[in-house]
Coordinates of C-alpha atoms and ligand atoms in Angstrom, one line a residue:
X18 CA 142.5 -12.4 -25.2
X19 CA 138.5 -13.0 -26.2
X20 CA 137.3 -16.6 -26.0
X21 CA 133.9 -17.1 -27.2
X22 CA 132.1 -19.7 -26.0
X23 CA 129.5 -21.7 -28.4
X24 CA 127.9 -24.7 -26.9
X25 CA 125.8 -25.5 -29.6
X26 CA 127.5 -24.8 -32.7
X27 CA 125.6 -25.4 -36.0
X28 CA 126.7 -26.0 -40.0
X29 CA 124.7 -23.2 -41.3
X30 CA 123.2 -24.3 -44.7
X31 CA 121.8 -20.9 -46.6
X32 CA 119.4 -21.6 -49.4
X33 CA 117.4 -19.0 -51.2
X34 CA 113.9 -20.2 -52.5
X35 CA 111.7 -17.4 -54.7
X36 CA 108.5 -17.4 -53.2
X37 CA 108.4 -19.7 -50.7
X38 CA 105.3 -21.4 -50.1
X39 CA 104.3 -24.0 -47.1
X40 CA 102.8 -27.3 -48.0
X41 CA 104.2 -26.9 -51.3
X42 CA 107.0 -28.5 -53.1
X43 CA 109.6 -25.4 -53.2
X44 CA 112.5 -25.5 -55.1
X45 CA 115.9 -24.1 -54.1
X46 CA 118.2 -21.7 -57.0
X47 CA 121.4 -21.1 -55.1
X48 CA 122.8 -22.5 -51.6
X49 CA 125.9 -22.3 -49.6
X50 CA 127.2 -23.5 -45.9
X51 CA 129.4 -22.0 -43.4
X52 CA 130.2 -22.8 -40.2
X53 CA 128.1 -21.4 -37.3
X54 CA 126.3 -21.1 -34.3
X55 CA 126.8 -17.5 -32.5
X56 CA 130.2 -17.6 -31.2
X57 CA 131.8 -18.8 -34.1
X58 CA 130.3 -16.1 -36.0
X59 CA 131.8 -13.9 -33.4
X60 CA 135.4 -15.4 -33.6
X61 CA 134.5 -15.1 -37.8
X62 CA 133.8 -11.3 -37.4
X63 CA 136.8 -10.5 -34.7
X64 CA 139.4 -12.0 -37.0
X65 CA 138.4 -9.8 -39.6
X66 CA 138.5 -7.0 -38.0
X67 CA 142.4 -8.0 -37.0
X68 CA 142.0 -9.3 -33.8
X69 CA 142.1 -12.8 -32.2
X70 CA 140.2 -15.3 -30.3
X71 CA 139.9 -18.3 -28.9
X72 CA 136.7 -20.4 -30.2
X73 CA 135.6 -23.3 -27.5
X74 CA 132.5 -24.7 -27.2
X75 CA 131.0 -28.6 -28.4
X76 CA 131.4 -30.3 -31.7
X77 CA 130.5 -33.5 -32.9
X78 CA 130.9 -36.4 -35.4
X79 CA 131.2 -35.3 -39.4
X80 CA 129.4 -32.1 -39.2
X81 CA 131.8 -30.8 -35.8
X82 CA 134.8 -32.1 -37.3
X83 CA 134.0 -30.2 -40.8
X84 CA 133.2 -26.9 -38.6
X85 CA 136.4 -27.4 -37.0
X86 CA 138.2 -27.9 -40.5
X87 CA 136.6 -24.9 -42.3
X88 CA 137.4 -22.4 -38.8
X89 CA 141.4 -23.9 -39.3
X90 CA 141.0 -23.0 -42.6
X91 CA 139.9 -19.5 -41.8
X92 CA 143.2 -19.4 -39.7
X93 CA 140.9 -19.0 -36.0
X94 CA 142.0 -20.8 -33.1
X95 CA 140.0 -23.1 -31.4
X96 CA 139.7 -25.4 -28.7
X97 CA 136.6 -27.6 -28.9
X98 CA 135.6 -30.5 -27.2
X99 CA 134.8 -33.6 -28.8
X100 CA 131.1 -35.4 -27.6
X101 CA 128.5 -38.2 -28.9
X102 CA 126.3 -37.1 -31.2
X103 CA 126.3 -34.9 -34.5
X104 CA 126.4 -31.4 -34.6
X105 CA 123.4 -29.9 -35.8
X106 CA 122.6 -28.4 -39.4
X107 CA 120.6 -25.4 -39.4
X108 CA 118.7 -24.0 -42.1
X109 CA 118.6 -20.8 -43.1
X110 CA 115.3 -19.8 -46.1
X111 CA 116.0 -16.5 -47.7
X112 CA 113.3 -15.8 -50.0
X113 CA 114.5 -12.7 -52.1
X114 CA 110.5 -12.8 -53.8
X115 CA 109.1 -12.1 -50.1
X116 CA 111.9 -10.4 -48.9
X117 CA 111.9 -13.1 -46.0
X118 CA 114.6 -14.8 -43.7
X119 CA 113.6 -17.7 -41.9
X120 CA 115.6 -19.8 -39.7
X121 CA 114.7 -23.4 -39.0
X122 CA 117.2 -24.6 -36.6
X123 CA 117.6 -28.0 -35.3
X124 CA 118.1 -28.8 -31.1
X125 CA 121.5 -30.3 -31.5
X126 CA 123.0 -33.0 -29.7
X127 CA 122.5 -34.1 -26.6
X128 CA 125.2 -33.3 -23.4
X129 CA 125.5 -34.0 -19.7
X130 CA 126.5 -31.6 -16.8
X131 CA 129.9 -33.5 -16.6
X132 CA 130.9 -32.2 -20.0
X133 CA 129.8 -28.4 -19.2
X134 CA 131.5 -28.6 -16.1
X135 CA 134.7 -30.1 -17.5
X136 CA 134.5 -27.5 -20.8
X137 CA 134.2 -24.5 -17.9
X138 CA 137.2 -25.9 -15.4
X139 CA 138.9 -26.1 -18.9
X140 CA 138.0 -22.4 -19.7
X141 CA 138.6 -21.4 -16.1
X142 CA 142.6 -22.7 -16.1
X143 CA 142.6 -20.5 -19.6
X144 CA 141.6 -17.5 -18.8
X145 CA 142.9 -14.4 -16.7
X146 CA 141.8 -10.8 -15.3
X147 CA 141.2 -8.4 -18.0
X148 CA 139.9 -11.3 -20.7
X149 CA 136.7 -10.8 -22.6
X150 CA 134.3 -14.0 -22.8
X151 CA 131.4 -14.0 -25.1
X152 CA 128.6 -16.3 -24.4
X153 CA 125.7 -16.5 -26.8
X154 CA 123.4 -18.9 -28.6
X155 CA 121.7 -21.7 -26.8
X156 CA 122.6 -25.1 -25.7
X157 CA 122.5 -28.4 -26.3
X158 CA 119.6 -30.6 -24.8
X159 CA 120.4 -32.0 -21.3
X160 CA 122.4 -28.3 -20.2
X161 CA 120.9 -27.3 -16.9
X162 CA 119.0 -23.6 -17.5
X163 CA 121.3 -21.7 -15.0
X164 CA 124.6 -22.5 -17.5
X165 CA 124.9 -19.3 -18.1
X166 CA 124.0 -18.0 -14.5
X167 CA 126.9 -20.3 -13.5
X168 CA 129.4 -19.6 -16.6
X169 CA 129.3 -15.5 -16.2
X170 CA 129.7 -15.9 -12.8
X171 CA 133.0 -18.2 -12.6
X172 CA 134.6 -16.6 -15.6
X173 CA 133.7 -12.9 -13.6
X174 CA 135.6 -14.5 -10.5
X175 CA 138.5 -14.8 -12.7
X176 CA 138.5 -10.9 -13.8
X177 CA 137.2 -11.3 -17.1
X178 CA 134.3 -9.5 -18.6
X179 CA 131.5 -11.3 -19.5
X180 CA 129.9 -10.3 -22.9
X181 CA 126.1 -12.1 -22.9
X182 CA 124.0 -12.9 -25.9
X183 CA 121.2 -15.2 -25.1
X184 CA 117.3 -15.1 -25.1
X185 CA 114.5 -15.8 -22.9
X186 CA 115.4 -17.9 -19.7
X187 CA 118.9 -18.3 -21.0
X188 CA 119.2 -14.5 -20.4
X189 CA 116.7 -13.7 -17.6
X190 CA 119.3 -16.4 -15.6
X191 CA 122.4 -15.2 -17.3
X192 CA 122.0 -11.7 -16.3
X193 CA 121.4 -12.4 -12.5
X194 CA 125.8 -13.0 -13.0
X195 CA 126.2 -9.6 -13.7
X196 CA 127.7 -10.1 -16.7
X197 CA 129.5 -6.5 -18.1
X198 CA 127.5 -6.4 -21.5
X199 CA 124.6 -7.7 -22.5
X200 CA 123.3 -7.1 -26.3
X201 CA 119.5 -7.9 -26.5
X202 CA 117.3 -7.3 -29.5
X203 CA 114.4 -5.7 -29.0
X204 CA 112.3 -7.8 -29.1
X205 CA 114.5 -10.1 -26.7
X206 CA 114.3 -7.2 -24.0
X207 CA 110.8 -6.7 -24.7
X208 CA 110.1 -10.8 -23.9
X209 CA 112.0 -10.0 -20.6
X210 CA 110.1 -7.1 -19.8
X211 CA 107.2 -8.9 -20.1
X212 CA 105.5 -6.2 -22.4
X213 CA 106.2 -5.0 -25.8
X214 CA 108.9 -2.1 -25.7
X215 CA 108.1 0.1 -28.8
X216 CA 109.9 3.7 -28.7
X217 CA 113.7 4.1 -28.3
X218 CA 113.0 5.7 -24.6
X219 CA 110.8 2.8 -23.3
X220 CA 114.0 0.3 -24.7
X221 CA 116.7 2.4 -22.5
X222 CA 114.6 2.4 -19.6
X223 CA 114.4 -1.2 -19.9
X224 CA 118.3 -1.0 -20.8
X225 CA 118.8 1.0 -17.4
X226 CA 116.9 -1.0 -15.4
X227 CA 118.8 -4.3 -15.8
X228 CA 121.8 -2.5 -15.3
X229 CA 120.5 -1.2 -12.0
X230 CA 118.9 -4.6 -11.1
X231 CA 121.8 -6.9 -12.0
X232 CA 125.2 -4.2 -12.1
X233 CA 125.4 -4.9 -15.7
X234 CA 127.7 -2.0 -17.2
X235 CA 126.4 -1.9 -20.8
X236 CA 123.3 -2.7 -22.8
X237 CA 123.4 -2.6 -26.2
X238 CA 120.2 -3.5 -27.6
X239 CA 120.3 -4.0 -31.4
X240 CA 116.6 -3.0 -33.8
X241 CA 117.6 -4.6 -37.0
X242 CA 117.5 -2.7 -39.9
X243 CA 116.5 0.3 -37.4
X244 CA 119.8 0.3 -35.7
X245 CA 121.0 0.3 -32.2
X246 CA 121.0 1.2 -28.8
X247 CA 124.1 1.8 -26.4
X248 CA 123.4 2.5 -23.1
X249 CA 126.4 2.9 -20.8
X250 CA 126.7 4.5 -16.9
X251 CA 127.9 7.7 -18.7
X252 CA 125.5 7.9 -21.4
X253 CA 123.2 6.6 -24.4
X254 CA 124.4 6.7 -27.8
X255 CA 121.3 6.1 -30.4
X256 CA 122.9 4.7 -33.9
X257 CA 120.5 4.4 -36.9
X258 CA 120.8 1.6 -39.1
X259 CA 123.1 1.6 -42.4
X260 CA 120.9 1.4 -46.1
X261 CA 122.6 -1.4 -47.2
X262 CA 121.6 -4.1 -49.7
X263 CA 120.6 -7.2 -47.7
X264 CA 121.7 -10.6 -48.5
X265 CA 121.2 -12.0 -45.4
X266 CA 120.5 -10.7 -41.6
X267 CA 121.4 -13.8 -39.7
X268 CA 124.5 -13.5 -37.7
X269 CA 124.5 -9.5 -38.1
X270 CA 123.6 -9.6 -34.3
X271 CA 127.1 -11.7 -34.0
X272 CA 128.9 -9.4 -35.6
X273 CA 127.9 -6.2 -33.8
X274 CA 128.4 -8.1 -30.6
X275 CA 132.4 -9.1 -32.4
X276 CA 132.8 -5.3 -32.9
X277 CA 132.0 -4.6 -29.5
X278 CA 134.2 -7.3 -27.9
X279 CA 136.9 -6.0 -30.2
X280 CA 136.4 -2.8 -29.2
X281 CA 136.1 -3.6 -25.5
X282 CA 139.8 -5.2 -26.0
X283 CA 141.3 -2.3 -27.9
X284 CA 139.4 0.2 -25.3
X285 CA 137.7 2.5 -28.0
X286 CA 135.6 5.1 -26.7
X287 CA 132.1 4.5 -27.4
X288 CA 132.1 7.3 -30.2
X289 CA 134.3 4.8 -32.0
X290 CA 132.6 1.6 -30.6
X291 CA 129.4 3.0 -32.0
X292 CA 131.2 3.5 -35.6
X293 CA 132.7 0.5 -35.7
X294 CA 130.1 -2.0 -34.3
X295 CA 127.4 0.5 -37.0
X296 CA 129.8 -0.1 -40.1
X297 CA 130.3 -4.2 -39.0
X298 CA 126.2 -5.1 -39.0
X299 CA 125.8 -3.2 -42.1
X300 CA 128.6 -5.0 -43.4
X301 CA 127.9 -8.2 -42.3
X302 CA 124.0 -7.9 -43.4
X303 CA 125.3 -7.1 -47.0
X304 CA 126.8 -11.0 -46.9
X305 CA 125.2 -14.2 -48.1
X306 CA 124.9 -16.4 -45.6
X307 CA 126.7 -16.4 -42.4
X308 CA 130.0 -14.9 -44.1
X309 CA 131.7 -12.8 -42.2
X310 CA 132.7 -9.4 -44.4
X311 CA 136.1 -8.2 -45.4
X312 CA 137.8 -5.7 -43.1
X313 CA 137.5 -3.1 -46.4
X314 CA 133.7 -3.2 -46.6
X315 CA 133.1 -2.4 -42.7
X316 CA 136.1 0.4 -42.9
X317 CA 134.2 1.9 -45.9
X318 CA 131.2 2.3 -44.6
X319 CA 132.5 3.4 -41.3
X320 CA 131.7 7.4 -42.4
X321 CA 128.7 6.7 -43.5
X322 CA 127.4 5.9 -39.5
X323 CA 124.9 8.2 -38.2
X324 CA 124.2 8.5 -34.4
X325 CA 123.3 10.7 -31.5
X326 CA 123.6 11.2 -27.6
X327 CA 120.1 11.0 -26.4
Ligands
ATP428 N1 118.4 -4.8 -42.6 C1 119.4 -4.2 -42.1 N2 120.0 -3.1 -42.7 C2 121.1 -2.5 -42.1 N3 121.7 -3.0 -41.0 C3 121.1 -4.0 -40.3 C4 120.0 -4.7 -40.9 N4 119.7 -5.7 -40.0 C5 120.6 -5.7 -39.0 N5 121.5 -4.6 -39.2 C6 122.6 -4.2 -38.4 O1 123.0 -5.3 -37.5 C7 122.7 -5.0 -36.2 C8 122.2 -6.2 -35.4 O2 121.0 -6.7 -36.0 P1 119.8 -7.3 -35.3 O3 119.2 -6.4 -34.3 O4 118.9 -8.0 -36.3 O5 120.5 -8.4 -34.4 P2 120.0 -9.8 -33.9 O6 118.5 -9.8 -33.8 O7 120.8 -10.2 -32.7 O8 120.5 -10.8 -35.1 P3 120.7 -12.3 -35.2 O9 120.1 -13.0 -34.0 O10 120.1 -12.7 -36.5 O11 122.2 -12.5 -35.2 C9 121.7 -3.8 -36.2 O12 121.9 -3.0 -35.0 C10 122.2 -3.1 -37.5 O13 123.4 -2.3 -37.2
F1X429 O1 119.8 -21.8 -32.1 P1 120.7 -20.7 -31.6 O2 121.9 -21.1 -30.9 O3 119.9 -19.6 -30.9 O4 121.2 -19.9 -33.0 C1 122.0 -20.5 -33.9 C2 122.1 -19.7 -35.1 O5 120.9 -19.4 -35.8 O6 122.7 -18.4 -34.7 C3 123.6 -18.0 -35.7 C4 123.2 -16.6 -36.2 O7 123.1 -15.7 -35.1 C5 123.7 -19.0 -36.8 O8 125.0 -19.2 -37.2 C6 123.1 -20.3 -36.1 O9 122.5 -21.2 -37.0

């Protein structure tokens, strides 16, 4: 089974403003919401790709309990516990003038370490060798930094491998767990390094190195509209990235780490993994909004993937 773990969910609210301009009155022509927040989006992505998941993290008041509606209504399974507060409401500013995505996220609500530590004994009793648990995004006010450091390590005690998706200290602490797969950006991995990593063999050097450093046993590090990295014991696969028509790019990181976890379950070799996770961010880019794309669109462009060993 995959759980994915999203401690601080969000109700994504996409807008799309033409030319938007700060300290300006700007006017929004189309908008929609889904429910978000990086694991979710995971758990959206996996089931259309025909597998399941578990989604578990922290909702609350109207907004959580409408997230937890619309994911019923998808048909995903989830198991979220209930806190004080209200889930937060992200915005999400596509400006199809500029050709410009910006995020504006709010911090979300506020939890103690009783609540983490219950939600991870909870996850602890659910899970068993050979499960995959993905743990991405960042967390709610009042979460100790080494959550993750502490997460990746318990749910690795249990035998299941730990797919990490966080930035900065989130991920410079998660990765001391030896978690099995970590999917940086590139310019995540570059704020690790400290330096800016330009050029594909200065990014799997990087990639190498934190396997070396921390036992991790895949990086994939993802470049946008530039493609991706996979860099495994074995070898390093090089994918470029699809020409699609963008709608929006938030989540498409989500989705390529869903294709992975999917095709961690179904043990693809990384050929296929490379296809497959390829064909899902092109897919899921092509999407307004944090929509996850039908199974037909990713399988369609599936041929169109084009990669090399380096
Ligand atoms: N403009 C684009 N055109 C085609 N494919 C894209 C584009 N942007 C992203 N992708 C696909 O999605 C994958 C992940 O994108 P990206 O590197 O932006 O992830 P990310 O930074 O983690 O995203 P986010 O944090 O918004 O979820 C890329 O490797 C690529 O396959
Ligand atoms: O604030 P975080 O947790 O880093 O990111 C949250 C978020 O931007 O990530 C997803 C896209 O990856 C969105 O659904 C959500 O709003």
């Amino acid at each position: 089974m995959i759980y994915t773990v999203t401690l601080n969910p969000a109700l994504d609210k996409t807008v799309e403003i033409p030319s938007l301009t700060v300290d300006s009155v700007n006017r929004i022509t189309t908008m929609r919401t889904d429910p978000g927040g990086k694991g979710i989006n995971v758990s959206k992505v996996i089931d259309k790709l025909g597998g399941k998941s578990i989604a578990i993290g922290i909702l609350g008041g109207d907004t959580g309990r409408s997230i937890q509606t619309a994911l019923k209504r998808m048909g995903l399974e989830t198991d979220f516990c209930f806190v004080e507060g209200e889930t937060r409401t992200n915005m999400k500013v596509i400006d199809p003038v500029n050709h410009t995505n910006t995020d504006i996220n709010e911090p979300g609500v506020t939890v103690s370490k009783e609540i983490l530590d219950a939600l991870l004994d909870d996850l602890l009793e659910k899970i068993s060798e050979g499960d995959i648990v993905v743990i991405s995004g960042s967390m709610p006010k009042g979460s100790p930094e080494d959550t993750y450091y502490v997460w990746t390590k318990a749910c690795r005690e249990k035998g299941a491998k730990v797919i990490l998706d966080a930035d900065g200290a989130l991920f410079a602490t998660g990765v001391k767990a030896s978690p099995y797969l970590v999917k940086p950006n590139n310019h995540e991995l570059s704020r690790f390094a400290g330096r800016k990593l330009e050029t594909v063999e200065e990014l799997e050097a990087e990639a190498k190195k934190l396997m070396q450093d921390y036992g991790i046993k895949k990086v994939v590090v993802s470049m946008g509209g530039d493609g991706a990295l996979y860099v495994t014991e074995a070898k390093t696969i090089y994918a470029e990235g699809l020409k699609v028509p963008v709608g929006s790019t938030v989540g498409a990181g989500d989705s390529v780490v869903a294709a992975l976890a999917f095709a961690e379950e179904n043990g693809n070799s990384l050929e296929d993994t490379v296809r497959l996770s390829t064909a899902t961010g092109g897919a899921n880019v092509m999407c307004s909004g944090t929509q996850a794309a039908e199974y037909e669109v990713i399988e369609s462009l599936m041929p169109k993937v084009v990669f090399r060993t380096l």
